[in-house]
Coordinates of C-alpha atoms and ligand atoms in Angstrom, one line a residue:
M19 CA -0.7 0.0 0.1
D20 CA 1.6 3.4 -1.0
K21 CA 2.3 6.1 2.0
F22 CA 3.2 9.5 2.0
R23 CA 5.8 11.3 3.0
I24 CA 5.7 15.0 3.6
T25 CA 8.3 17.3 5.8
G26 CA 6.4 19.9 7.2
G27 CA 6.7 23.6 7.7
R28 CA 6.9 25.2 4.4
P29 CA 4.2 27.8 3.3
L30 CA 2.8 26.8 0.5
S31 CA 2.6 29.5 -2.5
G32 CA 1.1 30.0 -6.3
R33 CA -1.6 28.6 -8.3
V34 CA -3.5 25.2 -7.7
T35 CA -6.5 24.0 -9.8
V36 CA -9.2 21.9 -9.1
S37 CA -10.5 18.9 -10.1
G38 CA -14.0 17.8 -11.6
A39 CA -16.6 17.0 -8.3
K40 CA -16.4 13.7 -7.4
N41 CA -19.7 13.0 -5.9
S42 CA -21.5 14.5 -9.3
A43 CA -19.1 12.3 -11.4
L44 CA -20.1 9.2 -9.8
P45 CA -24.2 9.9 -10.0
C46 CA -23.3 11.4 -13.7
L47 CA -22.0 7.8 -14.9
A48 CA -24.7 6.0 -13.3
A49 CA -26.9 8.2 -15.2
A50 CA -25.5 6.8 -18.6
I51 CA -27.5 3.5 -17.7
L52 CA -31.0 5.5 -18.5
T53 CA -30.3 5.6 -22.2
P54 CA -29.0 3.6 -25.3
E55 CA -27.8 6.7 -26.6
T56 CA -24.1 8.0 -25.9
V57 CA -23.9 10.4 -22.7
T58 CA -20.3 12.1 -23.2
L59 CA -18.7 13.4 -19.6
H60 CA -16.0 16.0 -19.4
N61 CA -14.1 17.0 -16.6
V62 CA -14.5 13.3 -14.8
P63 CA -11.9 13.7 -11.9
Y64 CA -9.3 11.0 -12.8
V65 CA -9.6 9.1 -9.0
R66 CA -10.5 5.8 -8.0
D67 CA -14.0 5.8 -7.0
C68 CA -14.8 7.1 -10.6
M69 CA -12.3 4.2 -12.5
T70 CA -14.7 1.9 -9.7
Q71 CA -17.3 3.5 -11.6
R72 CA -16.7 2.7 -14.6
R73 CA -16.2 -1.3 -14.2
L74 CA -19.2 -1.4 -12.8
L75 CA -20.8 0.3 -16.3
E76 CA -18.6 -2.3 -18.3
D77 CA -19.6 -5.2 -15.4
L78 CA -22.7 -4.3 -16.8
G79 CA -22.2 -4.8 -20.9
A80 CA -22.1 -0.7 -21.3
T81 CA -18.4 0.5 -23.2
V82 CA -17.1 3.4 -22.2
L83 CA -14.3 4.9 -24.1
V84 CA -12.1 7.5 -22.8
P85 CA -10.4 9.7 -25.4
D86 CA -8.9 11.4 -22.9
L87 CA -8.1 11.3 -19.2
R88 CA -10.9 13.3 -18.1
T89 CA -13.7 12.9 -21.2
H90 CA -16.2 9.2 -20.8
K91 CA -18.2 8.0 -23.6
I92 CA -20.4 6.0 -22.2
T93 CA -23.1 3.7 -24.0
A94 CA -25.4 1.6 -22.4
A95 CA -27.4 0.2 -25.6
N96 CA -26.9 -3.6 -24.4
I97 CA -26.7 -4.1 -20.8
E98 CA -26.5 -7.6 -19.7
L99 CA -26.6 -7.8 -16.3
F100 CA -28.8 -5.5 -14.0
E101 CA -26.3 -6.1 -10.8
A102 CA -23.8 -4.4 -8.7
P103 CA -22.1 -7.2 -6.7
Y104 CA -20.5 -7.3 -3.6
E105 CA -17.0 -6.7 -4.6
L106 CA -18.0 -3.0 -6.1
V107 CA -20.4 -2.3 -3.3
K108 CA -18.0 -2.8 -0.6
T109 CA -15.2 -1.1 -2.2
M110 CA -17.6 2.2 -3.1
R111 CA -20.6 2.7 -1.5
A112 CA -21.8 4.8 -4.2
S113 CA -22.5 1.8 -6.2
V114 CA -25.9 1.5 -5.2
L115 CA -26.2 4.9 -7.5
A116 CA -26.9 1.5 -10.0
L117 CA -30.0 0.8 -8.7
G118 CA -31.9 3.6 -9.5
P119 CA -31.2 3.9 -13.2
L120 CA -31.4 0.1 -14.2
V121 CA -35.0 -0.7 -12.1
A122 CA -36.3 2.3 -14.5
R123 CA -35.0 1.5 -17.5
F124 CA -34.9 -2.3 -17.4
G125 CA -37.7 -3.1 -14.8
K126 CA -35.1 -4.9 -12.8
A127 CA -31.7 -4.3 -10.4
K128 CA -30.4 -6.0 -8.0
V129 CA -27.4 -4.3 -5.7
S130 CA -26.0 -6.1 -2.5
L131 CA -26.0 -4.6 0.3
P132 CA -23.2 -2.3 1.9
G133 CA -21.9 -3.2 4.8
G134 CA -20.6 -0.8 7.6
C135 CA -18.2 1.4 6.2
A136 CA -15.2 3.5 8.6
I137 CA -18.1 6.3 9.4
G138 CA -21.0 4.4 10.3
T139 CA -23.3 1.8 9.1
R140 CA -24.6 3.9 6.4
P141 CA -27.7 2.3 5.4
I142 CA -29.8 2.4 2.3
D143 CA -33.0 1.9 4.0
L144 CA -34.4 5.3 2.6
H145 CA -33.1 4.7 -1.0
L146 CA -35.5 1.6 -1.0
E147 CA -38.1 3.0 1.0
A148 CA -39.0 6.3 -1.8
L149 CA -38.9 2.9 -4.7
K150 CA -41.1 1.5 -3.4
L151 CA -43.0 4.3 -3.0
L152 CA -43.0 4.5 -6.9
G153 CA -44.3 0.7 -7.5
A154 CA -40.7 -0.9 -6.7
Q155 CA -41.0 -4.2 -5.3
V156 CA -37.9 -4.8 -3.1
S157 CA -36.8 -8.0 -1.3
L158 CA -33.4 -9.3 -0.1
E159 CA -32.3 -12.0 -1.6
S160 CA -29.1 -13.5 -0.1
G161 CA -27.3 -10.6 1.3
N162 CA -28.4 -8.3 -2.5
I163 CA -31.3 -6.0 -2.7
V164 CA -33.7 -7.2 -5.5
A165 CA -36.3 -4.4 -6.8
R166 CA -38.6 -5.0 -9.6
A167 CA -41.1 -2.8 -11.2
P168 CA -44.3 -2.9 -11.0
Q169 CA -46.3 -5.1 -14.1
G170 CA -45.6 -3.2 -17.4
G171 CA -42.2 -2.4 -16.2
R172 CA -42.2 1.1 -15.6
L173 CA -42.3 2.8 -12.0
V174 CA -45.2 4.8 -11.5
G175 CA -44.5 8.4 -10.1
S176 CA -45.4 9.4 -6.9
D177 CA -45.3 11.6 -3.8
V178 CA -42.1 10.9 -1.9
T179 CA -41.2 12.8 1.4
F180 CA -37.6 11.5 2.6
P181 CA -37.7 11.8 6.5
K182 CA -33.8 12.8 6.4
V183 CA -32.2 14.0 3.9
T184 CA -29.8 11.5 2.0
V185 CA -27.5 12.9 -1.2
T186 CA -27.6 9.6 -3.0
G187 CA -30.8 8.7 -1.7
T188 CA -32.5 12.1 -3.7
E189 CA -30.0 11.2 -6.7
N190 CA -31.2 7.1 -6.8
L191 CA -35.0 8.6 -6.9
L192 CA -34.4 11.6 -9.3
M193 CA -33.0 9.0 -11.6
A194 CA -35.3 6.6 -11.0
A195 CA -38.7 8.8 -11.9
T196 CA -36.9 10.4 -15.2
L197 CA -38.8 7.0 -16.9
A198 CA -41.7 6.8 -14.4
R199 CA -45.4 6.7 -15.7
G200 CA -46.7 10.1 -14.4
T201 CA -45.1 13.0 -12.0
T202 CA -42.8 12.4 -9.2
V203 CA -42.1 14.9 -6.3
L204 CA -39.2 14.9 -4.0
R205 CA -39.7 16.4 -0.9
N206 CA -36.8 17.5 1.8
A207 CA -34.8 16.4 -1.4
A208 CA -30.8 16.8 -1.0
R209 CA -30.2 20.4 -2.0
E210 CA -26.3 19.9 -3.1
P211 CA -24.6 21.0 -6.5
E212 CA -24.0 17.9 -7.0
V213 CA -28.0 17.2 -7.6
E214 CA -28.3 20.1 -9.1
D215 CA -25.6 18.6 -11.6
L216 CA -26.7 15.6 -12.0
A217 CA -30.7 17.1 -13.2
D218 CA -28.8 19.5 -15.2
L219 CA -27.2 16.1 -17.2
L220 CA -30.4 14.3 -16.8
N221 CA -32.5 17.4 -18.5
R222 CA -30.5 17.1 -21.1
M223 CA -31.1 13.7 -22.0
G224 CA -34.5 14.8 -22.1
A225 CA -35.7 14.5 -18.9
R226 CA -38.1 17.0 -16.9
V227 CA -36.7 17.7 -14.1
R228 CA -37.5 21.3 -11.9
G229 CA -36.5 22.4 -8.4
A230 CA -33.2 20.8 -8.4
G231 CA -31.0 22.8 -5.9
T232 CA -33.8 23.7 -3.9
D233 CA -35.4 20.8 -1.5
T234 CA -38.7 19.6 -3.4
I235 CA -37.6 18.4 -6.8
T236 CA -40.5 17.6 -9.3
I237 CA -39.8 15.1 -12.0
E238 CA -42.6 14.8 -15.0
G239 CA -41.5 10.7 -16.4
V240 CA -40.6 10.7 -19.9
E241 CA -41.2 7.7 -22.7
A242 CA -37.0 7.2 -22.8
L243 CA -33.8 9.3 -23.0
G244 CA -31.5 10.2 -25.1
G245 CA -27.8 10.6 -25.7
A246 CA -26.9 14.1 -24.1
E247 CA -23.0 16.1 -23.3
H248 CA -22.1 17.3 -20.2
T249 CA -18.9 19.0 -18.2
I250 CA -19.2 18.1 -14.4
I251 CA -19.0 21.1 -11.8
P252 CA -15.4 21.5 -9.8
D253 CA -14.9 19.8 -6.4
R254 CA -15.9 21.9 -3.8
I255 CA -14.9 20.0 -1.1
E256 CA -11.0 19.7 -3.1
T257 CA -11.4 23.5 -3.5
G258 CA -11.9 23.9 0.2
T259 CA -9.4 21.2 1.2
F260 CA -6.7 23.9 -0.6
L261 CA -7.9 27.0 1.3
V262 CA -7.5 25.1 4.1
A263 CA -4.1 24.4 2.9
A264 CA -3.0 27.8 2.2
A265 CA -3.5 28.9 5.9
I266 CA -2.6 26.0 8.3
T267 CA 1.1 26.6 6.0
G268 CA 0.8 30.0 6.2
G269 CA 1.3 30.7 2.7
E270 CA -0.7 31.8 0.0
L271 CA -2.9 30.1 -2.8
E272 CA -4.7 30.8 -5.6
V273 CA -7.3 28.2 -6.3
K274 CA -8.5 28.4 -9.7
D275 CA -11.1 26.9 -11.9
C276 CA -13.5 26.2 -9.1
R277 CA -17.1 27.6 -7.8
P278 CA -17.3 29.6 -5.2
D279 CA -21.0 30.2 -5.4
H280 CA -20.7 26.3 -3.9
L281 CA -19.0 27.1 -1.1
G282 CA -20.6 30.0 1.0
A283 CA -20.4 27.7 4.1
V284 CA -16.9 26.6 4.1
T285 CA -15.2 30.3 3.4
G286 CA -18.0 32.3 5.4
R287 CA -16.5 30.1 8.2
L288 CA -13.2 29.6 6.9
R289 CA -13.1 33.9 7.0
E290 CA -14.4 33.8 10.7
A291 CA -11.3 31.6 11.7
G292 CA -9.4 33.9 10.6
V293 CA -8.4 33.0 7.0
E294 CA -8.3 36.1 4.3
I295 CA -10.2 34.5 1.1
E296 CA -10.6 36.6 -1.7
E297 CA -13.0 36.0 -4.6
V298 CA -10.4 37.1 -7.7
N299 CA -13.0 36.2 -10.3
P300 CA -16.5 34.0 -10.3
T301 CA -13.8 30.8 -10.6
T302 CA -10.7 32.2 -8.8
L303 CA -10.7 32.1 -5.0
H304 CA -7.3 33.4 -3.1
A305 CA -6.7 32.4 -0.1
R306 CA -4.2 33.4 3.0
R307 CA -3.6 33.1 6.3
S308 CA -4.5 36.5 8.2
P309 CA -1.5 38.2 9.4
K310 CA -3.9 38.4 13.3
G311 CA -3.5 34.7 12.5
L312 CA -6.0 32.2 13.3
V313 CA -9.1 32.2 15.9
A314 CA -11.0 29.1 16.9
R315 CA -14.6 29.1 15.9
D316 CA -17.0 26.1 16.4
V317 CA -18.1 24.2 13.3
T318 CA -21.3 22.1 13.0
T319 CA -21.7 20.1 10.2
E320 CA -25.3 19.6 8.2
P321 CA -26.8 19.0 4.9
Y322 CA -25.8 21.9 2.3
P323 CA -25.9 24.8 2.4
D324 CA -24.2 24.6 5.8
F325 CA -20.9 23.5 6.2
P326 CA -20.4 19.8 4.6
T327 CA -19.8 17.1 6.6
D328 CA -17.2 16.0 4.0
M329 CA -14.4 19.0 5.7
Q330 CA -15.2 18.8 8.7
A331 CA -11.5 16.6 9.7
Q332 CA -10.0 19.6 7.3
Y333 CA -11.5 21.9 9.5
M334 CA -10.2 20.2 12.7
A335 CA -6.1 20.0 11.4
L336 CA -6.9 23.8 11.0
L337 CA -8.2 24.6 14.7
T338 CA -5.4 22.7 15.8
Q339 CA -3.5 25.7 14.6
A340 CA -6.2 28.1 15.8
A341 CA -6.3 30.3 19.4
G342 CA -8.4 29.3 21.8
S343 CA -11.1 26.3 22.0
A344 CA -13.6 25.3 19.4
R345 CA -16.3 23.0 19.3
V346 CA -16.6 20.4 16.5
T347 CA -20.4 18.4 16.1
E348 CA -21.1 16.3 13.6
T349 CA -24.3 15.8 12.8
I350 CA -24.4 13.7 9.8
F351 CA -22.4 10.6 10.6
E352 CA -21.7 8.6 14.0
N353 CA -18.5 7.6 13.6
R354 CA -16.1 10.6 12.2
F355 CA -13.7 11.4 14.2
M356 CA -10.8 8.7 13.6
H357 CA -8.5 11.2 12.3
A358 CA -8.8 12.8 16.6
S359 CA -6.7 10.8 17.4
E360 CA -4.2 10.4 14.7
M361 CA -4.0 14.1 15.1
Q362 CA -3.5 13.7 18.5
R363 CA -0.4 11.9 17.6
M364 CA 1.0 14.9 15.9
G365 CA 0.6 16.8 19.0
A366 CA -2.8 18.1 19.1
S367 CA -4.9 19.1 21.6
I368 CA -8.7 17.4 20.8
R369 CA -11.2 16.1 23.1
V370 CA -13.2 13.6 21.6
E371 CA -16.3 14.2 24.2
S372 CA -18.7 11.8 22.0
N373 CA -19.5 10.4 18.5
S374 CA -20.8 13.6 17.7
T375 CA -18.7 16.3 19.7
A376 CA -14.6 17.1 19.4
V377 CA -12.8 20.2 21.1
V378 CA -10.2 21.1 19.7
E379 CA -7.6 23.8 22.1
G380 CA -5.0 25.7 19.7
P381 CA -2.6 26.4 18.7
T382 CA 0.0 23.6 19.2
G383 CA 2.8 22.8 17.8
L384 CA 2.3 19.5 15.6
S385 CA 5.6 17.1 15.5
G386 CA 5.8 14.8 12.6
A387 CA 4.5 11.2 12.9
R388 CA 3.4 8.1 11.5
V389 CA -0.4 7.9 10.9
Q390 CA -2.9 5.9 9.4
A391 CA -5.6 7.5 7.0
S392 CA -9.3 5.6 8.0
D393 CA -11.3 7.6 5.2
L394 CA -11.0 9.8 2.4
R395 CA -11.5 13.4 3.9
A396 CA -9.6 12.1 7.4
S397 CA -6.5 11.2 4.4
A398 CA -6.7 15.1 3.0
S399 CA -7.1 16.1 7.2
L400 CA -4.0 14.2 8.1
V401 CA -1.9 15.6 4.7
L402 CA -2.7 19.1 5.9
A403 CA -1.6 18.8 9.7
G404 CA 2.0 16.9 8.3
L405 CA 2.0 20.4 5.9
A406 CA 2.2 22.4 9.1
A407 CA 3.9 19.9 11.0
R408 CA 7.8 20.1 12.0
G409 CA 9.3 17.4 10.7
E410 CA 8.7 14.4 8.7
T411 CA 5.1 12.7 8.2
V412 CA 4.8 9.3 6.8
I413 CA 0.5 8.4 6.2
E414 CA -0.3 5.0 5.4
R415 CA -3.1 3.6 3.6
V416 CA -3.2 6.5 1.4
Y417 CA -5.7 4.7 -1.6
H418 CA -8.2 6.3 0.4
I419 CA -7.1 9.8 -0.8
D420 CA -6.3 8.5 -4.3
R421 CA -10.2 7.7 -4.2
G422 CA -11.6 11.2 -4.1
Y423 CA -8.6 13.6 -4.7
E424 CA -6.6 13.5 -8.0
K425 CA -3.0 13.4 -7.5
I426 CA -2.8 15.5 -4.3
E427 CA 0.8 14.9 -3.9
A428 CA 1.6 16.6 -7.5
K429 CA -0.9 19.2 -7.1
L430 CA 0.8 20.0 -3.6
R431 CA 4.2 19.9 -4.7
A432 CA 4.1 22.2 -7.1
V433 CA 3.0 24.9 -5.0
G434 CA 6.0 24.5 -2.4
A435 CA 5.0 21.4 -0.5
D436 CA 7.2 18.7 0.2
I437 CA 5.6 15.5 0.1
E438 CA 6.3 12.4 -2.0
R439 CA 4.4 9.1 -2.7
L440 CA 6.1 6.0 -1.4
R441 CA 5.0 3.1 -3.5
E442 CA 4.1 -0.3 -2.2
S443 CA 7.2 -1.7 -4.5
V444 CA 9.7 0.9 -3.5
T445 CA 8.8 0.7 0.2
A446 CA 8.7 -3.0 0.0
Q447 CA 11.9 -2.7 -1.8
L448 CA 13.6 -0.4 0.7
P449 CA 17.1 -1.7 3.0
P450 CA 16.0 -2.2 6.9
A451 CA 16.2 1.0 8.5
E452 CA 20.0 -0.7 9.8
T453 CA 21.3 -1.5 6.6
L454 CA 20.6 2.4 5.9
T455 CA 22.7 3.9 9.0
A456 CA 25.5 1.0 8.9
Ligands
UD1_12 C1 -22.6 11.4 0.4 C2 -21.7 11.8 -0.3 C3 -20.6 11.7 0.8 C4 -21.0 12.7 2.1 C5 -22.5 12.5 2.6 C6 -23.3 13.7 3.0 C7 -21.8 11.0 -2.6 C8 -21.0 9.9 -3.5 N1 -21.4 10.5 -1.4 O1 -23.0 10.4 1.1 O2 -19.4 12.2 0.4 O3 -20.3 12.8 2.9 O4 -23.5 12.3 0.9 O5 -22.9 15.1 2.7 O6 -22.1 11.7 -2.7 N2 -29.1 7.6 5.5 C9 -30.0 6.6 6.3 N3 -30.1 5.6 5.2 C10 -30.3 6.1 4.1 C11 -29.6 7.1 3.8 C12 -28.7 7.8 4.7 O7 -29.9 6.5 7.1 O8 -30.9 5.3 3.4 C13 -28.3 8.5 7.4 C14 -26.9 8.3 7.0 O9 -26.1 7.1 7.6 C15 -26.4 9.4 7.0 C16 -27.5 10.5 6.5 O10 -28.5 9.6 6.1 O11 -26.5 9.4 8.5 C17 -27.3 11.2 5.2 O12 -26.3 10.3 4.0 P1 -26.2 10.3 2.4 O13 -26.6 11.7 2.4 O14 -27.6 9.4 1.9 O15 -24.5 10.1 2.5 P2 -24.3 9.7 0.9 O16 -25.2 10.1 -0.2 O17 -23.9 8.1 1.5

């Protein structure tokens, strides 16, 4: 397994470019299942999760051409399999996004039930209950969820109120409803920009979706969808991670090709905590630490448009360098503080009070250590902590970060970070430490 070796303490400086949003690319790739015609997606980030989603599409029988690294042309004319198998669902939960499109177009789908994952149990009951309201029969067969459309093979439009906001649940239902007979209304829908991006693609494919980006989405079902071309929005979490990277190292970064309008809660909270952020133009932000220093400010994660859970770990890393005490409250996932103990090993003062609250005291001088990444965003927070720390940090299990950040070490190195990837094969070949010192 690859590792990162970081020598911290260098202020970053320069320009960094944001990639396409992983969490938008994943549902958009799945949406291609809805039509036999070709869907072309641009700005797909070159990250492991998108490769996994591509593999799922190919396993189903779709052809995926990748004329350049970030353009995917998907043709799902000959779907032969209607199943997202355990091997894929267990490595990437977002493969459940195949469920809605498969059952909508083919009247049947089988998706392995996702197990627990590092950041909590993450069930898909809300997806299934909503699909049932569209007439699907849902059963559990040998660890797989099997969904079938009612007689006639088409789902039926319905009024669905989600008891809790779910991003991929909203996306699954949005896709399912595009081909249903009649109109579907999704209430208490997720308002994330990625949901809106998916709706944009679906409308280009001929769907009739209104209200995406608000909590009520109306979908008038159509008989069939066609091909389309679409560019994935920039990744707002990667953007936020770079803003923190500038501030935590006491440097300054220009973050290009982003969507500042998707980051209101993040930039708002970072500004209050002493990060100077300027909108250079509608797609570029400039960030640096205020000369007065960073100050501790509480944060609570909530669904969009509030502060995203996917930025909680990175913000916690920043708080270790801020003066005072701040409370971090996680309301979305029940087990998302695994990075705290790793940061403690680097010298951070973090008290985890419960599954949902932690208190960070700062500023503390971090020192490099050997730490382990436990999930995607936790890995990013450890990279940030490593950049701010004195000495050398080695982060193990960076495959987590490869799932969702495109070439993060190359992007950070280009703006002055001392970070390198130790490849498994290389680390395996390294002579033992005693040989090196001899
Ligand atoms: C998506 C994002 C993930 C982000 C999360 C919250 C993708 C591919 N992933 O994940 O990066 O951290 O939104 O912003 O877009 N829940 C249920 N039953 C369900 C579905 C969800 O109880 O059927 C719960 C979850 O356990 C969690 C909460 O609802 O506590 C929100 O989860 P959800 O919005 O569904 O997260 P994902 O869509 O999996």
